[in-house]
């Protein structure tokens, strides 16, 4: 495990979602409020691209763009109301230093 600089806080698009690939590993970065989270890029259902998904208005759940599976992105936990996705997402530790985002890969 090592901290890799992957983005600046100002790089996030309006959606709050962004794909980064430190060490060739595809990771979906999520900005919600003042916090940044990192999860695996591909949905555990059929590998939908999660950085093209949507953050729900509560700022805690990411919805997969392909079939709508819902994941709590702080923990990676799949939500019970979308049982077609059965596995949780891998999560990564993040930190922000001087407006730069680091992920522990
Ligand atoms: S690929 Fe994400 S819900 Fe199907």
Coordinates of N, CA, C and O and ligand atoms in Angstrom, one line a residue:
X1 N 0.9 -1.2 0.0 CA 0.0 0.0 0.0 C 0.9 1.2 0.0 O 1.9 1.3 0.7
X2 N 0.5 2.2 -0.8 CA 1.3 3.5 -0.9 C 0.3 4.6 -1.3 O -0.6 4.4 -2.1
X3 N 0.6 5.8 -0.8 CA -0.2 6.9 -1.2 C 0.2 7.4 -2.6 O 1.4 7.6 -2.8
X4 N -0.8 7.6 -3.4 CA -0.5 8.1 -4.8 C -1.4 9.3 -5.0 O -2.6 9.3 -4.7
X5 N -0.7 10.4 -5.5 CA -1.4 11.6 -5.8 C -2.2 11.3 -7.1 O -1.7 10.9 -8.1
X6 N -3.5 11.5 -7.1 CA -4.4 11.2 -8.2 C -5.1 12.4 -8.9 O -5.6 12.3 -10.0
X7 N -5.3 13.4 -8.2 CA -6.1 14.6 -8.7 C -5.9 15.8 -7.8 O -5.4 15.7 -6.7
X8 N -6.5 16.9 -8.3 CA -6.6 18.1 -7.4 C -8.1 18.2 -7.1 O -9.0 17.7 -7.9
X9 N -8.4 18.7 -6.0 CA -9.8 18.9 -5.6 C -10.6 19.7 -6.7 O -11.7 19.4 -7.0
X10 N -9.9 20.6 -7.3 CA -10.5 21.4 -8.3 C -10.8 20.7 -9.6 O -11.5 21.2 -10.5
X11 N -10.2 19.5 -9.8 CA -10.4 18.7 -11.0 C -11.8 18.1 -11.1 O -12.2 17.6 -12.2
X12 N -12.5 17.9 -10.0 CA -13.8 17.2 -10.0 C -14.8 17.9 -10.9 O -15.0 19.1 -10.8
X13 N -15.5 17.2 -11.8 CA -16.6 17.7 -12.6 C -17.8 17.9 -11.7 O -17.8 17.5 -10.5
X14 N -18.8 18.5 -12.2 CA -20.0 18.9 -11.4 C -20.6 17.6 -10.8 O -21.2 17.7 -9.7
X15 N -20.5 16.5 -11.5 CA -21.1 15.2 -11.0 C -20.5 14.8 -9.7 O -21.1 14.0 -8.9
X16 N -19.3 15.3 -9.4 CA -18.6 14.8 -8.2 C -17.9 13.5 -8.4 O -17.4 12.9 -7.4
X17 N -17.9 12.9 -9.6 CA -17.4 11.6 -9.9 C -16.3 11.7 -11.0 O -16.4 12.4 -12.0
X18 N -15.2 10.9 -10.8 CA -14.1 11.0 -11.7 C -13.3 9.6 -11.7 O -13.2 9.0 -10.6
X19 N -12.9 9.2 -12.9 CA -12.1 8.0 -13.0 C -10.6 8.4 -12.9 O -10.2 9.3 -13.6
X20 N -9.9 7.7 -12.1 CA -8.4 7.8 -12.0 C -7.8 6.4 -12.1 O -8.5 5.4 -11.8
X21 N -6.5 6.4 -12.5 CA -5.9 5.1 -12.8 C -4.5 5.0 -12.2 O -3.5 4.9 -13.0
X22 N -4.3 5.2 -10.9 CA -3.0 5.1 -10.3 C -2.5 3.7 -10.5 O -3.3 2.7 -10.2
X23 N -1.2 3.5 -10.9 CA -0.7 2.1 -11.0 C -1.5 1.2 -11.9 O -1.5 0.0 -11.7
X24 N -2.3 1.8 -12.8 CA -3.1 1.0 -13.8 C -4.3 0.5 -13.1 O -5.0 -0.3 -13.7
X25 N -4.6 0.9 -11.9 CA -5.8 0.4 -11.2 C -6.9 1.4 -11.4 O -6.8 2.5 -11.1
X26 N -8.1 0.9 -12.0 CA -9.2 1.8 -12.2 C -10.0 2.1 -10.9 O -10.5 1.2 -10.3
X27 N -10.0 3.4 -10.5 CA -10.7 3.8 -9.3 C -11.6 4.9 -9.6 O -11.3 5.8 -10.3
X28 N -12.8 4.8 -9.0 CA -13.8 5.9 -9.1 C -13.6 6.8 -7.8 O -13.7 6.3 -6.7
X29 N -13.3 8.1 -8.1 CA -13.2 9.0 -7.0 C -14.5 9.8 -6.9 O -15.1 10.1 -7.9
X30 N -14.9 10.0 -5.6 CA -16.2 10.6 -5.3 C -15.9 11.8 -4.4 O -15.3 11.7 -3.3
X31 N -16.5 13.0 -4.8 CA -16.4 14.1 -3.9 C -17.8 14.4 -3.4 O -18.7 14.6 -4.2
X32 N -18.0 14.4 -2.1 CA -19.3 14.6 -1.5 C -19.1 15.6 -0.3 O -18.3 15.3 0.6
X33 N -19.6 16.8 -0.5 CA -19.3 17.8 0.5 C -17.8 18.1 0.5 O -17.2 18.3 -0.6
X34 N -17.2 18.2 1.6 CA -15.7 18.5 1.7 C -14.9 17.2 1.7 O -13.7 17.2 1.8
X35 N -15.5 16.0 1.6 CA -14.8 14.8 1.7 C -14.6 14.1 0.3 O -15.5 14.3 -0.6
X36 N -13.6 13.3 0.2 CA -13.3 12.5 -1.0 C -13.3 11.1 -0.7 O -12.6 10.7 0.3
X37 N -13.9 10.2 -1.5 CA -13.9 8.8 -1.3 C -13.4 8.1 -2.5 O -13.4 8.7 -3.6
X38 N -13.0 6.9 -2.4 CA -12.5 6.1 -3.5 C -13.0 4.7 -3.4 O -12.9 4.0 -2.4
X39 N -13.6 4.2 -4.6 CA -14.1 2.8 -4.7 C -13.6 2.2 -6.0 O -13.1 2.9 -6.9
X40 N -13.8 0.9 -6.1 CA -13.4 0.3 -7.4 C -14.3 0.9 -8.5 O -15.5 1.2 -8.2
X41 N -13.8 1.0 -9.7 CA -14.5 1.7 -10.8 C -15.7 0.8 -11.3 O -16.7 1.3 -11.8
X42 N -15.5 -0.5 -11.3 CA -16.5 -1.4 -11.9 C -17.5 -2.0 -10.9 O -17.1 -2.6 -9.9
X43 N -18.8 -1.8 -11.3 CA -19.9 -2.3 -10.4 C -19.7 -3.8 -10.2 O -19.3 -4.5 -11.1
X44 N -20.1 -4.3 -9.1 CA -20.0 -5.8 -8.8 C -21.1 -6.6 -9.5 O -21.1 -7.8 -9.4
X45 N -22.1 -5.9 -10.1 CA -23.1 -6.6 -10.9 C -22.6 -7.0 -12.2 O -22.2 -8.2 -12.4
X46 N -22.5 -6.1 -13.2 CA -22.0 -6.5 -14.5 C -20.9 -5.5 -15.0 O -20.8 -5.2 -16.2
X47 N -20.2 -5.0 -14.0 CA -19.0 -4.1 -14.3 C -19.3 -2.8 -14.9 O -18.5 -2.2 -15.6
X48 N -20.5 -2.2 -14.6 CA -20.8 -0.9 -15.1 C -19.8 0.1 -14.6 O -19.2 0.0 -13.5
X49 N -19.6 1.2 -15.4 CA -18.6 2.2 -15.0 C -19.1 3.2 -14.0 O -19.9 4.1 -14.3
X50 N -18.7 3.0 -12.8 CA -19.4 3.8 -11.7 C -19.1 5.3 -11.7 O -19.9 6.1 -11.2
X51 N -18.0 5.7 -12.3 CA -17.8 7.2 -12.4 C -18.8 7.9 -13.3 O -18.9 9.1 -13.3
X52 N -19.6 7.0 -14.1 CA -20.6 7.6 -14.9 C -22.0 7.5 -14.2 O -23.0 7.8 -14.7
X53 N -22.0 7.1 -12.9 CA -23.2 7.0 -12.1 C -23.6 8.3 -11.6 O -23.2 9.4 -12.0
X54 N -24.4 8.2 -10.5 CA -25.0 9.4 -9.9 C -24.9 9.4 -8.4 O -25.2 8.3 -7.8
X55 N -24.6 10.5 -7.7 CA -24.6 10.5 -6.3 C -26.0 10.9 -5.9 O -26.6 11.9 -6.4
X56 N -26.6 10.2 -5.0 CA -28.0 10.6 -4.5 C -27.9 11.8 -3.7 O -26.9 12.2 -3.1
X57 N -29.1 12.5 -3.5 CA -29.1 13.8 -2.9 C -28.6 13.8 -1.4 O -28.2 14.8 -0.9
X58 N -28.7 12.6 -0.8 CA -28.2 12.5 0.6 C -26.7 12.5 0.7 O -26.2 12.6 1.8
X59 N -26.0 12.5 -0.5 CA -24.5 12.6 -0.4 C -23.8 11.4 0.1 O -22.7 11.4 0.5
X60 N -24.5 10.2 0.1 CA -23.9 9.0 0.7 C -24.0 7.8 -0.2 O -23.3 6.8 0.0
X61 N -24.9 7.8 -1.2 CA -25.1 6.6 -2.0 C -24.8 6.9 -3.5 O -25.2 8.0 -4.0
X62 N -24.1 6.0 -4.1 CA -23.8 6.1 -5.5 C -24.7 5.1 -6.3 O -24.8 3.9 -5.9
X63 N -25.3 5.5 -7.4 CA -26.1 4.7 -8.2 C -25.4 4.3 -9.5 O -24.9 5.2 -10.2
X64 N -25.3 3.0 -9.7 CA -24.7 2.5 -10.9 C -25.5 3.0 -12.2 O -26.7 2.9 -12.2
X65 N -24.8 3.4 -13.2 CA -25.5 4.0 -14.4 C -26.1 2.9 -15.2 O -27.0 3.2 -16.1
X66 N -25.7 1.6 -15.1 CA -26.3 0.6 -16.0 C -27.6 0.0 -15.5 O -28.6 0.0 -16.2
X67 N -27.7 -0.5 -14.3 CA -29.0 -1.1 -13.8 C -29.4 -0.6 -12.5 O -30.2 -1.2 -11.8
X68 N -28.8 0.5 -12.0 CA -29.2 1.2 -10.8 C -28.9 0.6 -9.5 O -29.5 0.9 -8.5
X69 N -27.9 -0.3 -9.4 CA -27.5 -0.8 -8.1 C -27.1 0.4 -7.2 O -26.5 1.3 -7.8
X70 N -27.3 0.3 -6.0 CA -27.0 1.4 -5.0 C -26.0 1.0 -4.0 O -26.1 -0.1 -3.4
X71 N -24.9 1.8 -3.9 CA -23.8 1.5 -3.0 C -23.6 2.6 -2.0 O -23.5 3.8 -2.5
X72 N -23.4 2.3 -0.8 CA -22.9 3.4 0.2 C -21.4 3.5 -0.1 O -20.7 2.6 0.2
X73 N -21.0 4.7 -0.6 CA -19.6 4.7 -1.1 C -18.6 4.9 0.0 O -17.4 4.6 -0.2
X74 N -18.9 5.3 1.2 CA -18.0 5.3 2.3 C -17.5 3.9 2.7 O -16.4 3.7 3.1
X75 N -18.4 3.0 2.7 CA -18.1 1.6 3.1 C -18.1 0.6 2.0 O -17.6 -0.5 2.1
X76 N -18.6 1.0 0.8 CA -18.7 0.0 -0.3 C -19.9 -0.9 -0.3 O -20.2 -1.7 -1.2
X77 N -20.7 -0.8 0.8 CA -21.9 -1.7 1.0 C -23.0 -1.5 0.0 O -23.5 -0.5 -0.2
X78 N -23.3 -2.7 -0.7 CA -24.4 -2.7 -1.6 C -25.7 -2.6 -0.7 O -25.8 -3.1 0.4
X79 N -26.7 -1.8 -1.2 CA -28.0 -1.6 -0.5 C -29.0 -2.8 -0.7 O -29.0 -3.3 -1.8
X80 N -29.7 -3.1 0.3 CA -30.6 -4.2 0.2 C -31.7 -4.1 -0.8 O -32.3 -5.1 -1.3
X81 N -32.0 -2.9 -1.2 CA -33.1 -2.7 -2.2 C -32.7 -2.9 -3.6 O -33.5 -2.7 -4.6
X82 N -31.4 -3.2 -3.9 CA -30.9 -3.5 -5.2 C -30.2 -4.9 -5.2 O -29.0 -5.0 -5.4
X83 N -31.0 -6.0 -4.9 CA -30.4 -7.3 -4.7 C -29.7 -8.0 -5.9 O -29.1 -9.0 -5.7
X84 N -29.9 -7.4 -7.1 CA -29.2 -8.0 -8.3 C -27.7 -7.8 -8.2 O -27.0 -8.5 -8.8
X85 N -27.3 -6.8 -7.4 CA -25.8 -6.7 -7.1 C -25.6 -7.3 -5.7 O -26.2 -6.8 -4.8
X86 N -24.9 -8.3 -5.6 CA -24.8 -9.0 -4.4 C -23.5 -8.7 -3.6 O -23.5 -8.9 -2.4
X87 N -22.5 -8.2 -4.3 CA -21.2 -8.0 -3.6 C -21.0 -6.6 -3.3 O -21.3 -5.7 -4.1
X88 N -20.3 -6.3 -2.2 CA -19.9 -4.9 -1.9 C -18.7 -4.5 -2.8 O -18.1 -5.3 -3.4
X89 N -18.5 -3.2 -2.8 CA -17.4 -2.6 -3.6 C -16.1 -2.6 -2.7 O -16.2 -2.4 -1.5
X90 N -15.0 -2.7 -3.4 CA -13.7 -2.4 -2.7 C -13.6 -0.9 -2.5 O -13.9 -0.1 -3.4
X91 N -13.2 -0.5 -1.3 CA -12.9 0.9 -1.0 C -11.4 1.1 -0.8 O -10.7 0.2 -0.4
X92 N -11.0 2.4 -0.9 CA -9.6 2.7 -0.7 C -9.6 3.9 0.2 O -10.5 4.8 0.2
X93 N -8.5 4.0 1.0 CA -8.4 5.2 1.9 C -8.0 6.4 1.0 O -7.3 6.2 0.0
X94 N -8.4 7.6 1.4 CA -8.1 8.8 0.7 C -7.6 9.8 1.7 O -7.9 9.7 2.9
X95 N -6.9 10.8 1.2 CA -6.6 12.0 2.0 C -6.4 13.2 1.1 O -6.1 13.0 -0.1
X96 N -6.6 14.4 1.7 CA -6.5 15.6 0.9 C -5.4 16.4 1.6 O -5.4 16.6 2.8
X97 N -4.4 16.8 0.8 CA -3.3 17.6 1.4 C -3.0 18.8 0.4 O -2.8 18.5 -0.8
X98 N -3.1 20.0 0.8 CA -2.9 21.2 0.0 C -3.7 21.1 -1.3 O -3.2 21.3 -2.4
X99 N -5.0 20.7 -1.1 CA -5.9 20.6 -2.3 C -5.6 19.5 -3.3 O -6.2 19.5 -4.4
X100 N -4.7 18.6 -2.9 CA -4.5 17.5 -3.7 C -5.0 16.2 -3.1 O -4.9 16.0 -1.9
X101 N -5.5 15.3 -4.0 CA -6.2 14.1 -3.5 C -5.2 12.9 -3.6 O -4.6 12.7 -4.7
X102 N -5.1 12.2 -2.5 CA -4.2 11.0 -2.5 C -5.1 9.8 -2.3 O -6.0 9.8 -1.5
X103 N -4.7 8.6 -2.9 CA -5.4 7.4 -2.7 C -4.4 6.4 -2.3 O -3.2 6.3 -2.8
X104 N -4.7 5.5 -1.3 CA -3.8 4.5 -0.8 C -4.0 3.2 -1.7 O -5.1 2.6 -1.6
X105 N -3.1 3.0 -2.6 CA -3.3 1.8 -3.5 C -2.3 0.7 -3.2 O -1.2 1.0 -2.8
Ligands
LIG1 S1 -23.7 -3.2 -13.8 FE1 -24.2 -2.0 -12.1 S2 -26.2 -2.5 -11.6 FE2 -25.7 -3.7 -13.3

